[in-house]
Amino acid sequence: HQYQLHQQQQATLFDQLYKAAELVGTGNFSHAQLILARLNHQVSPVGMPLQRAAFYFKEALQVLLLMNNPVSPPPPRSPTAFDVIFKMGAYKVFSEVSPLIQFVNFTCNQALLEALDDTDRIHIVDFDIGFGAQWASFMQELPMRSRGAPSLRITAFASPSMHHSIELGLMRDILMQFASEIGLSFELEMVNFDSLDQNPHSLPMFQSNGNEAIAVNFPVWSCSNRPSALPHLMRFVKQLSPKIVVSLDQGCDRNDLTFPQHVIHAFQSYTNLLESLDAGNATSDAVNKIERFLFVPRIESSVLGRLQTPEKMPLWSTLFSSAGFTSVTFSNFTENQADCVVKRAQVRGFHVEKRQASLVLCWQQRNLISASAWRC
């Protein structure tokens, strides 16, 4: 009976969010506002995962309405220094209560380590550096190589609208400090992601030092606030002729859907993510922080970006192959270890599946995130 109720409630929320998204998409803001007002009474940031996810998507649509208010559009939101502290705390808690971050970092790093094993100078171009945690664990592995540690250079594209300068500064200090502790030759350069317009000549030219091997970290969502830039960025990545590109897909950044379909698809995807979060026995306060500081900005960016780029685009994997990349299969070692990483977390319901060349972290048979590797 409980299950039936849940299904009914889910169907109602789906319908209302779909309708609201459709109205926002066609510019019918006053009717959209009525639906969002009605939703206000049905959803809340505390409660069941379904309700919380619906609340965050309702809020994202609400932001769109505010932005389209010609009388008093809101000032563009920028993260504050306090956000940085909360966001770091939320990231730490998330990596403790869910195996998702460990799975992602391990899988991508292992693919990079194997592809770059025979090089003495590594240059990583990163479109989603976050707090740099992935690179700290990557660095840790480098001195263990049979041929000794290579030099490492990272070029990070970061968007000031998503990352506060304090956050980037902290991340730089932590990585620099760590590199010097383990005696690794390390450089880090930041490039403003927002300054990359549609013009390929605006991209920095990387002076490849001949014997330097380039690798790229390029998750799907790094472009979620401007999906139309994807094909152009793909060409840029291809020009770098990287030895390997690692990518992540949360499944909700589908570029081949209409705006209302996209909203519903992403809503479903985040409901799964929030359900998996509740399985980790974190306090409701911790869960609230994770959602507010890690998930909500991404939901907003994905909803806004999709509305601003209404034309349908090919699927992510199609974009990769049409840009001339072929998928690389993860090694058996990576697969087995990814499995161990997830089992070690001791949160029930998670498992790793192999689908074509991707490794997918699932919760209760539903995809949470998939990792893939590519080369040109």
Short mmCIF file of C-alpha atoms in Angstrom, two decimals:
data_model
loop_
_atom_site.label_atom_id
_atom_site.label_comp_id
_atom_site.label_asym_id
_atom_site.label_seq_id
_atom_site.Cartn_x
_atom_site.Cartn_y
_atom_site.Cartn_z
CA HIS A 1 0.00 0.00 0.00
CA GLN A 2 2.87 2.32 0.98
CA TYR A 3 4.49 1.59 -2.38
CA GLN A 4 1.31 2.42 -4.31
CA LEU A 5 1.01 5.72 -2.52
CA HIS A 6 4.62 6.49 -3.35
CA GLN A 7 3.98 5.68 -7.03
CA GLN A 8 0.92 7.93 -7.09
CA GLN A 9 2.76 10.78 -5.43
CA GLN A 10 5.64 10.34 -7.84
CA ALA A 11 3.30 10.47 -10.85
CA THR A 12 1.66 13.66 -9.53
CA LEU A 13 5.01 15.38 -8.95
CA PHE A 14 6.26 14.27 -12.39
CA ASP A 15 3.14 15.72 -14.03
CA GLN A 16 3.37 19.03 -12.24
CA LEU A 17 7.10 19.51 -12.80
CA TYR A 18 6.69 18.54 -16.46
CA LYS A 19 3.85 21.02 -16.92
CA ALA A 20 5.73 23.81 -15.12
CA ALA A 21 8.86 23.17 -17.22
CA GLU A 22 6.78 23.18 -20.39
CA LEU A 23 5.20 26.53 -19.47
CA VAL A 24 8.58 28.05 -18.52
CA GLY A 25 9.99 26.77 -21.81
CA THR A 26 7.26 28.46 -23.86
CA GLY A 27 7.51 31.68 -21.85
CA ASN A 28 4.14 31.28 -20.13
CA PHE A 29 5.49 32.46 -16.77
CA SER A 30 2.26 33.36 -14.99
CA HIS A 31 0.78 29.88 -15.41
CA ALA A 32 4.10 28.28 -14.49
CA GLN A 33 4.10 30.37 -11.32
CA LEU A 34 0.68 28.95 -10.33
CA ILE A 35 1.93 25.37 -10.61
CA LEU A 36 5.11 26.14 -8.68
CA ALA A 37 3.03 27.81 -5.96
CA ARG A 38 0.89 24.67 -5.73
CA LEU A 39 4.02 22.50 -5.57
CA ASN A 40 5.23 24.63 -2.67
CA HIS A 41 2.61 22.99 -0.45
CA GLN A 42 3.54 19.45 -1.50
CA VAL A 43 7.33 19.36 -1.32
CA SER A 44 10.03 20.32 1.15
CA PRO A 45 13.84 20.09 1.57
CA VAL A 46 13.26 17.69 4.47
CA GLY A 47 11.28 14.50 4.05
CA MET A 48 11.45 11.64 1.58
CA PRO A 49 14.04 11.73 -1.25
CA LEU A 50 11.27 12.14 -3.82
CA GLN A 51 9.95 15.24 -2.05
CA ARG A 52 13.39 16.74 -1.59
CA ALA A 53 14.31 16.21 -5.25
CA ALA A 54 11.01 17.76 -6.35
CA PHE A 55 11.67 20.71 -4.04
CA TYR A 56 15.12 21.37 -5.57
CA PHE A 57 13.77 21.20 -9.13
CA LYS A 58 10.84 23.46 -8.22
CA GLU A 59 13.38 25.96 -6.81
CA ALA A 60 15.51 25.78 -9.98
CA LEU A 61 12.44 26.53 -12.12
CA GLN A 62 11.59 29.35 -9.71
CA VAL A 63 15.07 30.84 -10.32
CA LEU A 64 14.33 30.77 -14.06
CA LEU A 65 11.11 32.70 -13.49
CA LEU A 66 12.92 35.30 -11.38
CA MET A 67 15.60 35.68 -14.02
CA ASN A 68 12.94 36.32 -16.62
CA ASN A 69 11.26 38.99 -14.56
CA PRO A 70 11.89 42.15 -16.59
CA VAL A 71 11.04 44.48 -13.68
CA SER A 72 13.61 43.31 -11.17
CA PRO A 73 15.80 40.43 -12.31
CA PRO A 74 17.84 39.11 -9.37
CA PRO A 75 21.55 39.90 -9.22
CA PRO A 76 23.61 36.98 -10.58
CA ARG A 77 24.39 34.61 -7.76
CA SER A 78 28.03 34.08 -6.84
CA PRO A 79 29.38 31.75 -4.19
CA THR A 80 30.53 33.45 -0.97
CA ALA A 81 33.47 32.60 1.28
CA PHE A 82 31.04 30.92 3.71
CA ASP A 83 29.72 28.74 0.89
CA VAL A 84 33.27 27.49 0.38
CA ILE A 85 33.58 26.33 3.98
CA PHE A 86 30.17 24.64 3.91
CA LYS A 87 30.86 23.12 0.51
CA MET A 88 34.17 21.63 1.68
CA GLY A 89 32.46 20.22 4.77
CA ALA A 90 29.67 18.78 2.63
CA TYR A 91 32.19 17.21 0.23
CA LYS A 92 34.03 15.57 3.12
CA VAL A 93 30.82 14.14 4.60
CA PHE A 94 29.62 12.97 1.18
CA SER A 95 32.86 11.06 0.61
CA GLU A 96 32.43 9.39 4.01
CA VAL A 97 28.77 8.35 3.75
CA SER A 98 28.57 7.34 0.09
CA PRO A 99 31.03 5.31 -2.02
CA LEU A 100 30.34 7.54 -5.03
CA ILE A 101 33.34 9.87 -4.74
CA GLN A 102 35.78 7.03 -3.99
CA PHE A 103 34.42 5.06 -6.95
CA VAL A 104 34.81 8.02 -9.32
CA ASN A 105 38.28 9.03 -8.14
CA PHE A 106 39.65 5.52 -8.11
CA THR A 107 38.27 4.49 -11.52
CA CYS A 108 39.44 7.60 -13.36
CA ASN A 109 42.83 7.72 -11.64
CA GLN A 110 43.55 4.07 -12.33
CA ALA A 111 42.79 4.52 -16.04
CA LEU A 112 45.10 7.56 -16.11
CA LEU A 113 47.91 5.79 -14.25
CA GLU A 114 47.80 2.84 -16.65
CA ALA A 115 47.72 5.04 -19.77
CA LEU A 116 50.55 7.29 -18.54
CA ASP A 117 52.75 4.64 -17.01
CA ASP A 118 55.66 5.12 -19.43
CA THR A 119 55.91 8.93 -19.36
CA ASP A 120 58.16 11.16 -17.31
CA ARG A 121 56.18 14.38 -17.78
CA ILE A 122 52.42 14.37 -17.30
CA HIS A 123 50.15 17.28 -18.18
CA ILE A 124 46.53 16.97 -17.05
CA VAL A 125 43.89 19.30 -18.48
CA ASP A 126 40.96 19.29 -16.07
CA PHE A 127 37.47 20.66 -16.64
CA ASP A 128 36.19 19.83 -13.16
CA ILE A 129 38.87 20.19 -10.51
CA GLY A 130 36.51 20.71 -7.55
CA PHE A 131 38.57 20.47 -4.37
CA GLY A 132 41.40 18.64 -6.08
CA ALA A 133 40.84 15.52 -3.95
CA GLN A 134 41.10 13.31 -7.02
CA TRP A 135 44.57 14.69 -7.78
CA ALA A 136 45.84 14.24 -4.24
CA SER A 137 45.13 10.51 -4.51
CA PHE A 138 46.58 10.45 -8.05
CA MET A 139 49.81 12.10 -6.84
CA GLN A 140 50.11 9.60 -4.04
CA GLU A 141 50.46 6.79 -6.57
CA LEU A 142 53.14 8.43 -8.72
CA PRO A 143 56.24 7.85 -6.52
CA MET A 144 55.36 4.11 -6.42
CA ARG A 145 55.99 3.67 -10.14
CA SER A 146 58.83 1.37 -11.11
CA ARG A 147 60.47 4.17 -13.13
CA GLY A 148 60.06 6.74 -10.34
CA ALA A 149 57.80 9.76 -10.12
CA PRO A 150 57.17 11.87 -13.24
CA SER A 151 56.73 15.63 -13.14
CA LEU A 152 53.09 16.68 -13.03
CA ARG A 153 51.44 19.78 -14.44
CA ILE A 154 47.70 20.48 -14.16
CA THR A 155 45.79 23.09 -16.14
CA ALA A 156 42.38 23.55 -14.53
CA PHE A 157 39.44 25.26 -16.22
CA ALA A 158 37.27 26.69 -13.45
CA SER A 159 34.24 28.92 -13.56
CA PRO A 160 34.07 31.83 -11.07
CA SER A 161 30.27 31.48 -11.12
CA MET A 162 30.68 28.00 -9.61
CA HIS A 163 33.97 28.32 -7.70
CA HIS A 164 34.87 31.09 -5.29
CA SER A 165 38.46 32.33 -5.62
CA ILE A 166 39.06 31.30 -1.98
CA GLU A 167 38.08 27.74 -2.89
CA LEU A 168 40.54 27.65 -5.79
CA GLY A 169 43.26 29.21 -3.63
CA LEU A 170 42.76 26.65 -0.87
CA MET A 171 42.77 23.82 -3.34
CA ARG A 172 46.02 25.10 -4.88
CA ASP A 173 47.69 25.38 -1.45
CA ILE A 174 46.62 21.87 -0.44
CA LEU A 175 47.92 20.30 -3.66
CA MET A 176 51.19 22.29 -3.64
CA GLN A 177 51.80 21.38 -0.02
CA PHE A 178 51.06 17.71 -0.70
CA ALA A 179 53.33 17.60 -3.75
CA SER A 180 56.22 19.05 -1.77
CA GLU A 181 55.66 16.56 1.07
CA ILE A 182 56.01 13.61 -1.31
CA GLY A 183 58.80 15.29 -3.31
CA LEU A 184 56.86 15.60 -6.55
CA SER A 185 57.67 18.25 -9.16
CA PHE A 186 54.27 19.93 -9.58
CA GLU A 187 52.72 22.97 -11.31
CA LEU A 188 49.11 24.12 -11.31
CA GLU A 189 47.60 26.72 -13.61
CA MET A 190 44.03 28.03 -13.47
CA VAL A 191 42.16 29.20 -16.56
CA ASN A 192 38.82 31.02 -16.38
CA PHE A 193 36.29 28.66 -17.95
CA ASP A 194 33.76 31.46 -18.47
CA SER A 195 36.15 33.32 -20.73
CA LEU A 196 35.99 30.52 -23.28
CA ASP A 197 33.51 31.87 -25.77
CA GLN A 198 32.45 29.94 -28.85
CA ASN A 199 35.63 31.00 -30.58
CA PRO A 200 38.33 28.31 -30.70
CA HIS A 201 41.01 31.00 -30.91
CA SER A 202 40.11 32.15 -27.42
CA LEU A 203 41.47 28.89 -26.01
CA PRO A 204 44.97 28.96 -24.59
CA MET A 205 47.44 27.25 -26.82
CA PHE A 206 49.25 24.62 -24.87
CA GLN A 207 52.90 24.64 -25.71
CA SER A 208 53.40 20.93 -25.56
CA ASN A 209 56.92 20.23 -24.40
CA GLY A 210 57.39 17.50 -26.95
CA ASN A 211 57.97 14.74 -24.45
CA GLU A 212 54.98 15.70 -22.29
CA ALA A 213 51.98 13.35 -22.27
CA ILE A 214 48.59 15.07 -22.06
CA ALA A 215 45.55 13.54 -20.37
CA VAL A 216 42.12 15.14 -19.99
CA ASN A 217 39.50 14.96 -17.25
CA PHE A 218 36.18 15.92 -18.85
CA PRO A 219 32.94 15.03 -17.02
CA VAL A 220 29.69 15.62 -18.87
CA TRP A 221 28.41 18.13 -16.32
CA SER A 222 31.42 20.42 -16.71
CA CYS A 223 29.43 21.90 -19.61
CA SER A 224 25.94 21.66 -18.16
CA ASN A 225 25.46 25.42 -18.01
CA ARG A 226 26.35 25.78 -21.69
CA PRO A 227 25.70 22.52 -23.56
CA SER A 228 26.11 24.25 -26.92
CA ALA A 229 29.84 24.69 -26.21
CA LEU A 230 30.33 20.91 -26.08
CA PRO A 231 31.16 20.18 -29.75
CA HIS A 232 33.58 23.11 -29.75
CA LEU A 233 35.28 21.90 -26.56
CA MET A 234 35.49 18.38 -27.99
CA ARG A 235 37.44 19.75 -30.95
CA PHE A 236 39.71 21.62 -28.58
CA VAL A 237 40.35 18.43 -26.56
CA LYS A 238 41.08 16.51 -29.74
CA GLN A 239 43.68 19.13 -30.82
CA LEU A 240 45.57 18.43 -27.62
CA SER A 241 45.97 14.82 -28.88
CA PRO A 242 45.71 13.43 -25.35
CA LYS A 243 46.88 9.92 -24.54
CA ILE A 244 43.60 9.41 -22.70
CA VAL A 245 40.40 11.28 -21.77
CA VAL A 246 38.44 10.20 -18.71
CA SER A 247 34.83 11.16 -18.39
CA LEU A 248 31.90 10.80 -15.98
CA ASP A 249 28.21 10.84 -16.70
CA GLN A 250 25.56 11.17 -14.04
CA GLY A 251 22.97 10.28 -16.63
CA CYS A 252 20.92 13.44 -16.21
CA ASP A 253 22.80 15.69 -18.60
CA ARG A 254 21.04 14.31 -21.65
CA ASN A 255 21.34 16.76 -24.52
CA ASP A 256 18.93 14.87 -26.77
CA LEU A 257 15.78 15.66 -24.77
CA THR A 258 13.34 18.58 -24.91
CA PHE A 259 13.48 20.95 -21.94
CA PRO A 260 10.51 19.43 -20.01
CA GLN A 261 11.80 15.89 -20.69
CA HIS A 262 15.23 16.94 -19.50
CA VAL A 263 13.79 18.30 -16.23
CA ILE A 264 11.87 15.06 -15.55
CA HIS A 265 14.81 12.86 -16.49
CA ALA A 266 17.16 14.83 -14.22
CA PHE A 267 14.55 14.81 -11.43
CA GLN A 268 14.38 11.01 -11.62
CA SER A 269 18.17 10.81 -11.62
CA TYR A 270 18.51 13.01 -8.51
CA THR A 271 15.73 11.12 -6.71
CA ASN A 272 17.87 7.98 -7.12
CA LEU A 273 20.93 9.83 -5.88
CA LEU A 274 19.09 11.15 -2.81
CA GLU A 275 17.69 7.68 -2.04
CA SER A 276 21.20 6.26 -2.16
CA LEU A 277 22.36 9.06 0.15
CA ASP A 278 19.72 8.14 2.73
CA ALA A 279 21.01 4.55 2.66
CA GLY A 280 24.32 5.77 4.09
CA ASN A 281 22.92 6.55 7.55
CA ALA A 282 24.14 10.13 7.62
CA THR A 283 22.37 12.55 9.95
CA SER A 284 19.63 14.62 8.32
CA ASP A 285 21.75 17.70 8.97
CA ALA A 286 24.66 16.22 7.01
CA VAL A 287 22.37 15.12 4.18
CA ASN A 288 20.89 18.60 4.01
CA LYS A 289 24.37 20.16 3.71
CA ILE A 290 25.42 17.72 0.97
CA GLU A 291 22.28 18.49 -1.01
CA ARG A 292 22.38 22.24 -0.49
CA PHE A 293 26.05 22.83 -1.25
CA LEU A 294 26.89 20.07 -3.73
CA PHE A 295 23.71 19.02 -5.54
CA VAL A 296 21.58 22.17 -5.69
CA PRO A 297 24.14 24.31 -7.61
CA ARG A 298 24.50 21.49 -10.12
CA ILE A 299 20.73 21.06 -10.51
CA GLU A 300 20.36 24.80 -11.08
CA SER A 301 23.17 24.93 -13.59
CA SER A 302 21.78 21.95 -15.50
CA VAL A 303 18.20 23.32 -15.64
CA LEU A 304 19.35 26.84 -16.63
CA GLY A 305 21.81 25.61 -19.21
CA ARG A 306 19.24 23.35 -20.86
CA LEU A 307 16.70 26.17 -21.18
CA GLN A 308 19.30 28.50 -22.68
CA THR A 309 20.33 25.83 -25.21
CA PRO A 310 16.99 24.49 -26.34
CA GLU A 311 18.19 22.79 -29.53
CA LYS A 312 18.57 19.05 -29.18
CA MET A 313 22.06 17.69 -29.41
CA PRO A 314 23.47 14.20 -29.88
CA LEU A 315 24.08 11.96 -26.88
CA TRP A 316 27.33 12.46 -25.04
CA SER A 317 28.89 9.20 -26.26
CA THR A 318 27.88 10.05 -29.84
CA LEU A 319 29.61 13.42 -29.51
CA PHE A 320 32.79 11.67 -28.42
CA SER A 321 32.78 9.21 -31.29
CA SER A 322 31.84 11.83 -33.88
CA ALA A 323 34.79 13.93 -32.66
CA GLY A 324 36.99 10.95 -33.51
CA PHE A 325 37.43 9.33 -30.08
CA THR A 326 37.15 5.62 -29.44
CA SER A 327 36.27 4.15 -26.08
CA VAL A 328 38.92 2.40 -24.01
CA THR A 329 37.96 -0.60 -21.91
CA PHE A 330 38.94 -0.43 -18.24
CA SER A 331 41.44 -3.09 -17.18
CA ASN A 332 40.36 -6.10 -15.12
CA PHE A 333 42.40 -4.71 -12.26
CA THR A 334 40.45 -1.42 -12.36
CA GLU A 335 37.17 -3.30 -12.48
CA ASN A 336 38.00 -5.56 -9.54
CA GLN A 337 39.40 -2.76 -7.43
CA ALA A 338 36.42 -0.50 -8.14
CA ASP A 339 34.28 -3.32 -6.84
CA CYS A 340 36.40 -3.53 -3.67
CA VAL A 341 36.25 0.25 -3.14
CA VAL A 342 32.44 0.11 -3.23
CA LYS A 343 32.20 -2.99 -0.98
CA ARG A 344 34.57 -1.43 1.55
CA ALA A 345 32.12 1.44 2.02
CA GLN A 346 29.75 -1.01 3.72
CA VAL A 347 26.64 0.79 2.56
CA ARG A 348 24.14 -1.74 1.31
CA GLY A 349 22.59 -1.60 -2.11
CA PHE A 350 25.59 -0.34 -4.10
CA HIS A 351 27.32 -2.39 -6.79
CA VAL A 352 29.51 -1.85 -9.86
CA GLU A 353 28.40 -3.00 -13.29
CA LYS A 354 30.23 -3.15 -16.58
CA ARG A 355 28.21 -1.79 -19.51
CA GLN A 356 29.98 -1.84 -22.87
CA ALA A 357 33.22 -0.04 -22.07
CA SER A 358 31.87 1.93 -19.09
CA LEU A 359 31.94 1.11 -15.40
CA VAL A 360 28.70 2.09 -13.71
CA LEU A 361 28.05 2.61 -10.02
CA CYS A 362 24.48 1.43 -9.35
CA TRP A 363 22.25 1.68 -6.35
CA GLN A 364 19.37 -0.82 -6.21
CA GLN A 365 19.84 -1.60 -9.94
CA ARG A 366 19.63 2.09 -10.89
CA ASN A 367 22.55 3.99 -12.46
CA LEU A 368 24.06 6.69 -10.28
CA ILE A 369 27.16 7.53 -12.27
CA SER A 370 29.22 5.96 -15.02
CA ALA A 371 32.90 6.34 -15.80
CA SER A 372 34.36 5.97 -19.28
CA ALA A 373 37.74 6.45 -20.93
CA TRP A 374 38.51 7.54 -24.49
CA ARG A 375 41.43 8.00 -26.82
CA CYS A 376 41.76 9.62 -30.23
#
